[in-house]
mmCIF file of C-alpha atoms in Angstrom:
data_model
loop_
_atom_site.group_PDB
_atom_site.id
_atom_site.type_symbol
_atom_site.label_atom_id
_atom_site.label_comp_id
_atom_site.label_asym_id
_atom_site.label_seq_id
_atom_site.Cartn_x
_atom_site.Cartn_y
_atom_site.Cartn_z
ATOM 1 C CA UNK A 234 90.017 67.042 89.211
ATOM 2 C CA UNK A 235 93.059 67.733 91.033
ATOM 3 C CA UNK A 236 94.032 70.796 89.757
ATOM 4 C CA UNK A 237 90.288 72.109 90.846
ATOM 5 C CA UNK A 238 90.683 70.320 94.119
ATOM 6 C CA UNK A 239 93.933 72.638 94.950
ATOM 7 C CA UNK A 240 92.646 75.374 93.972
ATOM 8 C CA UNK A 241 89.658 75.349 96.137
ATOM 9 C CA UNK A 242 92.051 74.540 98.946
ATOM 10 C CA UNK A 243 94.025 77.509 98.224
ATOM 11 C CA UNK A 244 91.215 79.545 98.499
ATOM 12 C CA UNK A 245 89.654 78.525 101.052
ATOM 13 C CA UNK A 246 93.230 78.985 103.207
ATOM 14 C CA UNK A 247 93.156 82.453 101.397
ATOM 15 C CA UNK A 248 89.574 83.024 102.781
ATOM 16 C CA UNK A 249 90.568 81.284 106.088
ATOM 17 C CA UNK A 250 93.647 84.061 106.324
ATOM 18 C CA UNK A 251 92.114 87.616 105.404
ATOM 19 C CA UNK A 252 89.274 85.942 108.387
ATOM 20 C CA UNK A 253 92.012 85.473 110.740
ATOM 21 C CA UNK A 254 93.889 89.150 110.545
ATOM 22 C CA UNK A 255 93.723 91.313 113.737
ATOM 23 C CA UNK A 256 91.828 93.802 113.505
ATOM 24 C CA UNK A 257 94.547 95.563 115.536
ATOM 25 C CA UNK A 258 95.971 96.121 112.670
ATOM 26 C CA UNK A 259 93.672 98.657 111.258
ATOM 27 C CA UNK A 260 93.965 102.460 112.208
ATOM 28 C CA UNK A 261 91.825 103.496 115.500
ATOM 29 C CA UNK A 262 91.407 106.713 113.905
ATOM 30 C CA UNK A 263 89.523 107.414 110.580
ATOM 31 C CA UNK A 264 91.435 107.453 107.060
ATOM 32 C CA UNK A 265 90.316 108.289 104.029
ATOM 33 C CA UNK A 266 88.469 106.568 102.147
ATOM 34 C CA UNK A 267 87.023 106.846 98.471
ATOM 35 C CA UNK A 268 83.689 109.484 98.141
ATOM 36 C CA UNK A 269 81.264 106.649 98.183
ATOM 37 C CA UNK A 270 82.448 105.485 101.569
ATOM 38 C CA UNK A 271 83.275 108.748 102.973
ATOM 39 C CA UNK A 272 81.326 109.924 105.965
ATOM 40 C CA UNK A 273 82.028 113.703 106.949
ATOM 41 C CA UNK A 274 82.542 114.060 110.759
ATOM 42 C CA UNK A 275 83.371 117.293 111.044
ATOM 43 C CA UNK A 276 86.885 117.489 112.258
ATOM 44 C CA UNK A 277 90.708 117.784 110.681
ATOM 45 C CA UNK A 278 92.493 114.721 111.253
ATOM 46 C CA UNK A 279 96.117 114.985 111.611
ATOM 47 C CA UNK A 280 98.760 112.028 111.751
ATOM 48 C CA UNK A 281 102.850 111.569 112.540
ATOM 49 C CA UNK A 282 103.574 109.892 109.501
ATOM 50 C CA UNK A 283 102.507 109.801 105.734
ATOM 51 C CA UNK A 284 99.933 107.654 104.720
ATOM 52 C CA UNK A 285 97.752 108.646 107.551
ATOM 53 C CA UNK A 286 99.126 106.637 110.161
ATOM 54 C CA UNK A 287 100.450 107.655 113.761
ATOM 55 C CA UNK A 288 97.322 109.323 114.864
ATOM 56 C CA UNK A 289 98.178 112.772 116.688
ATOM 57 C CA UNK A 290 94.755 114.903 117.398
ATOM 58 C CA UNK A 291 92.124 115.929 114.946
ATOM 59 C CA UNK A 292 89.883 119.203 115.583
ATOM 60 C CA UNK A 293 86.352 120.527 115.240
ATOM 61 C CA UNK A 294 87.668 124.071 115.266
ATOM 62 C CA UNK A 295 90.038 126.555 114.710
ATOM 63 C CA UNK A 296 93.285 125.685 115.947
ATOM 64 C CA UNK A 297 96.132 128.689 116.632
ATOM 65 C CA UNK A 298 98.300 126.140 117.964
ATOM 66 C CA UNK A 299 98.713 123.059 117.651
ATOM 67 C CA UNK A 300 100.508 121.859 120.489
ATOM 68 C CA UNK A 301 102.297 118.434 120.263
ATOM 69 C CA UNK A 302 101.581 118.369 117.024
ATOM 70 C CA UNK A 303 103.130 121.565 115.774
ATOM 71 C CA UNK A 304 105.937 120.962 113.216
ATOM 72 C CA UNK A 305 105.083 117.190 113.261
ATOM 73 C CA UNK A 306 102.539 116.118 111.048
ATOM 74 C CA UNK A 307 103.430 114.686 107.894
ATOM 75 C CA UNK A 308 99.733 113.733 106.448
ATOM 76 C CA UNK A 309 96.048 115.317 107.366
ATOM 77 C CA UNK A 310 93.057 114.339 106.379
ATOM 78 C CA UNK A 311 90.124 117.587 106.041
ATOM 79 C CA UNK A 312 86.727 115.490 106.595
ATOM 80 C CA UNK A 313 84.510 118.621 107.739
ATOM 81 C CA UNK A 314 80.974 118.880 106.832
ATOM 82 C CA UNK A 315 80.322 119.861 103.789
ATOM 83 C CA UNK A 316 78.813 123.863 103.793
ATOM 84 C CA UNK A 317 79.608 127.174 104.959
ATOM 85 C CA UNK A 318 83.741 127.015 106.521
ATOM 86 C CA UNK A 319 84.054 123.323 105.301
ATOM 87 C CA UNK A 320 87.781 124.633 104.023
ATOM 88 C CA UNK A 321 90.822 124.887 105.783
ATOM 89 C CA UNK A 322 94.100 126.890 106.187
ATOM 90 C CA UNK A 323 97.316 125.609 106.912
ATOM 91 C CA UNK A 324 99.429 128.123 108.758
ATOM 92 C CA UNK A 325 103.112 128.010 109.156
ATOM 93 C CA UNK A 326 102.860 129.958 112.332
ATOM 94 C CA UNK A 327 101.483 130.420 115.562
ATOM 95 C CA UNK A 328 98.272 132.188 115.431
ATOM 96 C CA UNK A 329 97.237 131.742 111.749
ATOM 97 C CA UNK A 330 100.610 133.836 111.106
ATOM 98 C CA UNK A 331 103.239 133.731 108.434
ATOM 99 C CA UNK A 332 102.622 131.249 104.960
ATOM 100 C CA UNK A 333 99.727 129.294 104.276
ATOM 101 C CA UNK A 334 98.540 126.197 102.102
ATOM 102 C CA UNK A 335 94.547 125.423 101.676
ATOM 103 C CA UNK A 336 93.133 122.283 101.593
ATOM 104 C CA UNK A 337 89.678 121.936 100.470
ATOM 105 C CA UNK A 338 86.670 119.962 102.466
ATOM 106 C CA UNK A 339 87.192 116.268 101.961
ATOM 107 C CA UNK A 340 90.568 116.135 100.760
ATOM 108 C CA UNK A 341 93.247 114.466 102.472
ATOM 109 C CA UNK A 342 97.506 114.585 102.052
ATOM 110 C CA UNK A 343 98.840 111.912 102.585
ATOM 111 C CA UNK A 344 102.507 112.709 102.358
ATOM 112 C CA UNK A 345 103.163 116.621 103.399
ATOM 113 C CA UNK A 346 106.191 116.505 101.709
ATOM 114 C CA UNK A 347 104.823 117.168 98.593
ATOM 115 C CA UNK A 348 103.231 120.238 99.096
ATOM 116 C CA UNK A 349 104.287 123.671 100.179
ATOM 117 C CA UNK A 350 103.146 126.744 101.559
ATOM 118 C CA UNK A 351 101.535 129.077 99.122
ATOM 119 C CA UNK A 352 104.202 131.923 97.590
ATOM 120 C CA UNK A 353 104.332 135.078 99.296
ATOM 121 C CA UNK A 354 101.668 134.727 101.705
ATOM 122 C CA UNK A 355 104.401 135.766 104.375
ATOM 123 C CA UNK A 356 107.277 133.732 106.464
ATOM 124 C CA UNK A 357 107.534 129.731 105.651
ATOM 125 C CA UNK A 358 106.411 130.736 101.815
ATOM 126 C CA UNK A 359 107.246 127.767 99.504
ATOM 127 C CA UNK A 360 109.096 125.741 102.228
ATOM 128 C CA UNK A 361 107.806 122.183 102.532
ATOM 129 C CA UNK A 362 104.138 121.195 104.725
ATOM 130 C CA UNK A 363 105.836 118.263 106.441
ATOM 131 C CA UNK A 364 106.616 119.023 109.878
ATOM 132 C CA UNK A 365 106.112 122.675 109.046
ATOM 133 C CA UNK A 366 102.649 123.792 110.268
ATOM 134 C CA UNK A 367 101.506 125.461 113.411
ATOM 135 C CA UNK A 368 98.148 126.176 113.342
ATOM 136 C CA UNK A 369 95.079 125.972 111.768
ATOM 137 C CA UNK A 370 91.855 127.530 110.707
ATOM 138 C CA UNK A 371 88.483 126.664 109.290
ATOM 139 C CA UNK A 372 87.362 129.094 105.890
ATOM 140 C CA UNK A 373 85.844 129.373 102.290
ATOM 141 C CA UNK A 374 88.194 128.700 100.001
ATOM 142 C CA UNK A 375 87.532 130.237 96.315
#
């Protein structure tokens, strides 16, 4: 009886914790989430740090620069409607210039520093995503 006893108590203080967590906590902006929770909202969500945290814009549209956020993203998060230009490009450049990376609808990076720009698509090929793109724009990828 007493080991059931405790262990009711502990979960109930378990229960009583996860209840009392600030909701603070959790990202303002959208993350993703697993295909049966996602909801597409049309934009490209881009963040300071890996693990899509640090919020810094997201867009519904093409993007040739992207300000405050050029060369200081290190996760993104593509969560445009499914269809026709649901794709995007990565650019290296201003402008949609110089190397790019695609990242297909619905798929998001969580840590830029594992990916690089495509080889020989132009200036920035095969250097490192994190704090490396520009600009943006929306596409069909094959």
């Amino acid at each position: 009886m007493g080991k059931l006893r405790t262990t009711l108590i502990g979960a109930a203080l378990a229960a009583v914790t996860v209840a009392a967590t600030p909701l603070a906590a959790q990202a303002s902006e959208p993350v993703p989430r697993s295909s049966a929770g996602r909801v597409a909202d049309g934009l490209l969500h881009v963040y300071y740090n890996t693990g899509y945290s640090g919020w810094c814009d997201d867009w519904s549209g093409e993007a040739p620069d992207w300000g405050s956020c050029r060369n200081q993203v290190s996760s993104l998060w593509n969560n445009g409607y499914p269809g026709n230009l649901d794709d995007i490009w990565v650019y290296w450049g201003l402008n949609y210039t110089g190397a790019r990376r695609g990242v297909y609808n619905g798929v998001g990076l969580s840590d830029l520093r594992q990916w690089t720009f495509d080889a020989n698509t132009g200036p920035g090929s095969g250097e490192w995503l994190n704090d490396n793109i520009s600009s943006h724009r929306w596409t069909n990828l094959p």
